[in-house]
């Protein structure tokens, strides 16, 4: 059995499983840093006067903030990265040894704005895996569903991500 077939079998056994990650409380400063890194300078994200008038915190995150930030800490050291630059954590701890990952698209539904002080919890589930054949050989398409919620469980955003897993290139 090839590495790809073995990984397919192991990932297939995990379809339907999920894990929860407590991403913690976010702040207006996090939003500002994200926006600057993304080249966005629209001040509406930093001070929403209509929200303040309604008694809500004033700063609102850019829409892609919750689905783009994998964690709020400094990130893993270089030697903790896989050869493709990903970490086991961001791949939902899938058994992907021997494969390299590439993004293959994402659909996002936005349910509510993320505001200054929101505590975010992410649930990641393995929705599907398919073994495909391409011009350059076989590959897997792994679909992850990530639901972002606030501490009370109210939905903030839902992301469906497709990832391509291919055997690592032989040198």
Short mmCIF file of N, CA, C and O in Angstrom, two decimals, residues 47-114:
data_model
loop_
_atom_site.label_atom_id
_atom_site.label_comp_id
_atom_site.label_asym_id
_atom_site.label_seq_id
_atom_site.Cartn_x
_atom_site.Cartn_y
_atom_site.Cartn_z
N UNK A 47 -12.86 51.71 15.04
CA UNK A 47 -13.73 52.53 15.88
C UNK A 47 -15.11 52.63 15.24
O UNK A 47 -15.36 53.48 14.39
N UNK A 48 -16.00 51.75 15.63
CA UNK A 48 -17.35 51.69 15.07
C UNK A 48 -18.28 52.51 15.99
O UNK A 48 -18.77 52.01 17.00
N UNK A 49 -18.51 53.77 15.62
CA UNK A 49 -19.31 54.68 16.45
C UNK A 49 -20.73 54.18 16.67
O UNK A 49 -21.29 54.31 17.75
N UNK A 50 -21.34 53.56 15.64
CA UNK A 50 -22.71 53.07 15.80
C UNK A 50 -22.75 51.92 16.81
O UNK A 50 -23.72 51.79 17.56
N UNK A 51 -21.71 51.11 16.84
CA UNK A 51 -21.66 50.03 17.83
C UNK A 51 -21.53 50.61 19.23
O UNK A 51 -22.22 50.17 20.16
N UNK A 52 -20.66 51.59 19.39
CA UNK A 52 -20.49 52.22 20.71
C UNK A 52 -21.79 52.84 21.18
O UNK A 52 -22.14 52.73 22.35
N UNK A 53 -22.52 53.47 20.27
CA UNK A 53 -23.80 54.10 20.63
C UNK A 53 -24.81 53.06 21.11
O UNK A 53 -25.66 53.34 21.93
N UNK A 54 -24.68 51.82 20.61
CA UNK A 54 -25.57 50.74 21.02
C UNK A 54 -25.06 50.01 22.26
O UNK A 54 -25.62 49.00 22.67
N UNK A 55 -23.96 50.49 22.83
CA UNK A 55 -23.42 49.89 24.04
C UNK A 55 -22.49 48.72 23.78
O UNK A 55 -22.12 47.99 24.70
N UNK A 56 -22.09 48.53 22.51
CA UNK A 56 -21.16 47.44 22.17
C UNK A 56 -19.74 48.00 22.09
O UNK A 56 -19.56 49.19 21.87
N UNK A 57 -18.73 47.13 22.25
CA UNK A 57 -17.36 47.62 22.08
C UNK A 57 -17.20 48.23 20.69
O UNK A 57 -17.82 47.79 19.72
N UNK A 58 -16.37 49.28 20.60
CA UNK A 58 -16.26 50.04 19.37
C UNK A 58 -15.48 49.40 18.25
O UNK A 58 -15.80 49.60 17.09
N UNK A 59 -14.44 48.65 18.54
CA UNK A 59 -13.60 48.11 17.47
C UNK A 59 -14.20 46.83 16.91
O UNK A 59 -14.67 45.96 17.63
N UNK A 60 -14.17 46.72 15.58
CA UNK A 60 -14.68 45.55 14.88
C UNK A 60 -13.54 44.98 14.03
O UNK A 60 -12.83 45.72 13.36
N UNK A 61 -13.39 43.66 14.04
CA UNK A 61 -12.32 43.01 13.28
C UNK A 61 -12.60 43.06 11.78
O UNK A 61 -13.76 43.01 11.37
N UNK A 62 -11.53 43.13 10.96
CA UNK A 62 -11.74 42.93 9.53
C UNK A 62 -12.41 41.56 9.32
O UNK A 62 -12.17 40.62 10.09
N UNK A 63 -13.25 41.41 8.32
CA UNK A 63 -14.04 40.18 8.16
C UNK A 63 -13.23 38.88 8.15
O UNK A 63 -13.66 37.88 8.71
N UNK A 64 -12.05 38.87 7.52
CA UNK A 64 -11.27 37.63 7.43
C UNK A 64 -10.42 37.35 8.67
O UNK A 64 -9.76 36.31 8.74
N UNK A 65 -10.46 38.22 9.65
CA UNK A 65 -9.63 38.06 10.84
C UNK A 65 -9.77 36.70 11.50
O UNK A 65 -8.78 36.00 11.68
N UNK A 66 -10.97 36.27 11.91
CA UNK A 66 -11.03 35.01 12.67
C UNK A 66 -10.59 33.78 11.86
O UNK A 66 -10.00 32.86 12.41
N UNK A 67 -10.85 33.76 10.56
CA UNK A 67 -10.51 32.58 9.77
C UNK A 67 -9.07 32.59 9.28
O UNK A 67 -8.58 31.57 8.80
N UNK A 68 -8.39 33.72 9.40
CA UNK A 68 -7.02 33.81 8.93
C UNK A 68 -5.99 33.61 10.02
O UNK A 68 -4.86 33.23 9.75
N UNK A 69 -6.37 33.89 11.25
CA UNK A 69 -5.43 33.80 12.35
C UNK A 69 -5.56 32.42 12.98
O UNK A 69 -6.63 32.05 13.46
N UNK A 70 -4.48 31.65 12.93
CA UNK A 70 -4.51 30.30 13.47
C UNK A 70 -4.28 30.25 14.97
O UNK A 70 -4.59 29.29 15.63
N UNK A 71 -3.70 31.29 15.50
CA UNK A 71 -3.44 31.38 16.93
C UNK A 71 -2.94 32.76 17.24
O UNK A 71 -2.53 33.51 16.36
N UNK A 72 -2.98 33.12 18.49
CA UNK A 72 -2.63 34.49 18.87
C UNK A 72 -1.23 34.56 19.46
O UNK A 72 -0.79 35.62 19.85
N UNK A 73 -0.54 33.44 19.56
CA UNK A 73 0.81 33.48 20.12
C UNK A 73 1.83 33.75 19.02
O UNK A 73 1.48 34.02 17.87
N UNK A 74 3.11 33.67 19.35
CA UNK A 74 4.17 34.03 18.41
C UNK A 74 4.33 33.02 17.28
O UNK A 74 4.96 33.31 16.28
N UNK A 75 3.77 31.86 17.41
CA UNK A 75 3.89 30.85 16.37
C UNK A 75 4.97 29.83 16.70
O UNK A 75 5.74 30.01 17.63
N UNK A 76 5.01 28.76 15.93
CA UNK A 76 5.94 27.68 16.23
C UNK A 76 7.37 28.03 15.80
O UNK A 76 7.58 28.83 14.88
N UNK A 77 8.35 27.41 16.45
CA UNK A 77 9.73 27.59 16.00
C UNK A 77 9.92 26.90 14.64
O UNK A 77 9.15 26.01 14.27
N UNK A 78 10.94 27.31 13.93
CA UNK A 78 11.21 26.80 12.59
C UNK A 78 11.25 25.27 12.56
O UNK A 78 10.70 24.64 11.65
N UNK A 79 11.87 24.66 13.56
CA UNK A 79 12.02 23.20 13.53
C UNK A 79 10.71 22.45 13.83
O UNK A 79 10.65 21.23 13.70
N UNK A 80 9.64 23.18 14.17
CA UNK A 80 8.34 22.54 14.40
C UNK A 80 7.47 22.56 13.14
O UNK A 80 6.38 22.00 13.13
N UNK A 81 7.97 23.22 12.08
CA UNK A 81 7.21 23.29 10.83
C UNK A 81 7.46 22.06 9.97
O UNK A 81 8.57 21.51 9.95
N UNK A 82 6.44 21.64 9.27
CA UNK A 82 6.58 20.57 8.29
C UNK A 82 7.32 21.12 7.07
O UNK A 82 7.44 22.34 6.93
N UNK A 83 7.81 20.29 6.17
CA UNK A 83 8.53 20.80 4.99
C UNK A 83 7.72 21.79 4.15
O UNK A 83 8.28 22.66 3.49
N UNK A 84 6.37 21.69 4.18
CA UNK A 84 5.54 22.61 3.39
C UNK A 84 5.21 23.90 4.15
O UNK A 84 4.47 24.74 3.67
N UNK A 85 5.75 24.07 5.37
CA UNK A 85 5.52 25.28 6.15
C UNK A 85 4.32 25.23 7.06
O UNK A 85 4.05 26.18 7.78
N UNK A 86 3.56 24.15 7.05
CA UNK A 86 2.39 24.03 7.92
C UNK A 86 2.79 23.36 9.23
O UNK A 86 3.91 22.87 9.38
N UNK A 87 1.87 23.35 10.17
CA UNK A 87 2.07 22.64 11.43
C UNK A 87 1.00 21.57 11.57
O UNK A 87 -0.06 21.66 10.94
N UNK A 88 1.26 20.59 12.40
CA UNK A 88 0.25 19.56 12.65
C UNK A 88 -1.01 20.18 13.22
O UNK A 88 -2.12 19.77 12.90
N UNK A 89 -0.85 21.22 14.04
CA UNK A 89 -2.01 21.86 14.66
C UNK A 89 -2.93 22.49 13.61
O UNK A 89 -4.14 22.31 13.66
N UNK A 90 -2.38 23.21 12.65
CA UNK A 90 -3.25 23.85 11.66
C UNK A 90 -3.87 22.85 10.70
O UNK A 90 -4.85 23.14 10.03
N UNK A 91 -3.33 21.66 10.62
CA UNK A 91 -3.90 20.60 9.78
C UNK A 91 -4.82 19.70 10.60
O UNK A 91 -5.07 18.56 10.23
N UNK A 92 -5.31 20.24 11.72
CA UNK A 92 -6.26 19.53 12.58
C UNK A 92 -5.69 18.19 13.05
O UNK A 92 -6.42 17.25 13.29
N UNK A 93 -4.36 18.15 13.17
CA UNK A 93 -3.66 16.95 13.64
C UNK A 93 -3.97 15.73 12.78
O UNK A 93 -4.01 14.60 13.28
N UNK A 94 -4.18 15.94 11.50
CA UNK A 94 -4.41 14.82 10.58
C UNK A 94 -3.12 14.03 10.40
O UNK A 94 -2.04 14.60 10.43
N UNK A 95 -3.21 12.75 10.18
CA UNK A 95 -2.02 11.92 9.98
C UNK A 95 -1.48 12.09 8.56
O UNK A 95 -1.73 11.28 7.68
N UNK A 96 -0.76 13.17 8.32
CA UNK A 96 -0.33 13.53 6.97
C UNK A 96 1.18 13.39 6.74
O UNK A 96 1.72 14.00 5.83
N UNK A 97 1.83 12.59 7.56
CA UNK A 97 3.28 12.39 7.40
C UNK A 97 3.59 11.91 5.99
O UNK A 97 2.90 11.06 5.44
N UNK A 98 4.63 12.48 5.41
CA UNK A 98 5.04 12.08 4.07
C UNK A 98 4.32 12.81 2.95
O UNK A 98 4.59 12.56 1.79
N UNK A 99 3.39 13.72 3.29
CA UNK A 99 2.65 14.47 2.27
C UNK A 99 2.89 15.96 2.46
O UNK A 99 3.14 16.42 3.57
N UNK A 100 2.80 16.71 1.39
CA UNK A 100 2.87 18.17 1.49
C UNK A 100 1.47 18.73 1.21
O UNK A 100 0.73 18.18 0.39
N UNK A 101 1.15 19.82 1.89
CA UNK A 101 -0.19 20.39 1.80
C UNK A 101 -0.19 21.67 0.98
O UNK A 101 0.78 22.43 1.00
N UNK A 102 -1.30 21.90 0.30
CA UNK A 102 -1.52 23.13 -0.45
C UNK A 102 -2.98 23.52 -0.28
O UNK A 102 -3.85 22.64 -0.26
N UNK A 103 -3.24 24.80 -0.18
CA UNK A 103 -4.62 25.27 -0.12
C UNK A 103 -5.30 25.07 -1.46
O UNK A 103 -4.68 25.20 -2.51
N UNK A 104 -6.59 24.72 -1.43
CA UNK A 104 -7.34 24.48 -2.67
C UNK A 104 -8.69 25.18 -2.65
O UNK A 104 -9.62 24.77 -3.31
N UNK A 105 -8.79 26.24 -1.86
CA UNK A 105 -10.02 27.02 -1.84
C UNK A 105 -10.69 27.01 -0.49
O UNK A 105 -10.48 26.12 0.33
N UNK A 106 -11.49 28.04 -0.28
CA UNK A 106 -12.16 28.21 1.00
C UNK A 106 -13.46 28.97 0.77
O UNK A 106 -13.50 29.94 0.00
N UNK A 107 -14.53 28.52 1.40
CA UNK A 107 -15.81 29.23 1.40
C UNK A 107 -16.06 29.67 2.83
O UNK A 107 -15.95 28.87 3.76
N UNK A 108 -16.42 30.93 3.00
CA UNK A 108 -16.64 31.46 4.35
C UNK A 108 -18.02 32.08 4.43
O UNK A 108 -18.42 32.85 3.55
N UNK A 109 -18.73 31.75 5.49
CA UNK A 109 -20.00 32.40 5.82
C UNK A 109 -19.76 33.24 7.06
O UNK A 109 -19.24 32.74 8.06
N UNK A 110 -20.12 34.51 6.99
CA UNK A 110 -19.97 35.42 8.12
C UNK A 110 -21.32 35.53 8.82
O UNK A 110 -22.32 35.83 8.20
N UNK A 111 -21.32 35.29 10.13
CA UNK A 111 -22.57 35.30 10.89
C UNK A 111 -22.73 36.55 11.76
O UNK A 111 -23.84 37.04 11.92
N UNK A 112 -21.61 37.02 12.35
CA UNK A 112 -21.67 38.19 13.22
C UNK A 112 -20.28 38.82 13.26
O UNK A 112 -19.28 38.12 13.11
N UNK A 113 -20.22 40.13 13.47
CA UNK A 113 -18.89 40.77 13.56
C UNK A 113 -18.15 40.32 14.82
O UNK A 113 -18.76 40.02 15.84
N UNK A 114 -16.84 40.26 14.69
CA UNK A 114 -15.98 39.98 15.84
C UNK A 114 -15.58 41.33 16.41
O UNK A 114 -15.02 42.16 15.71
#
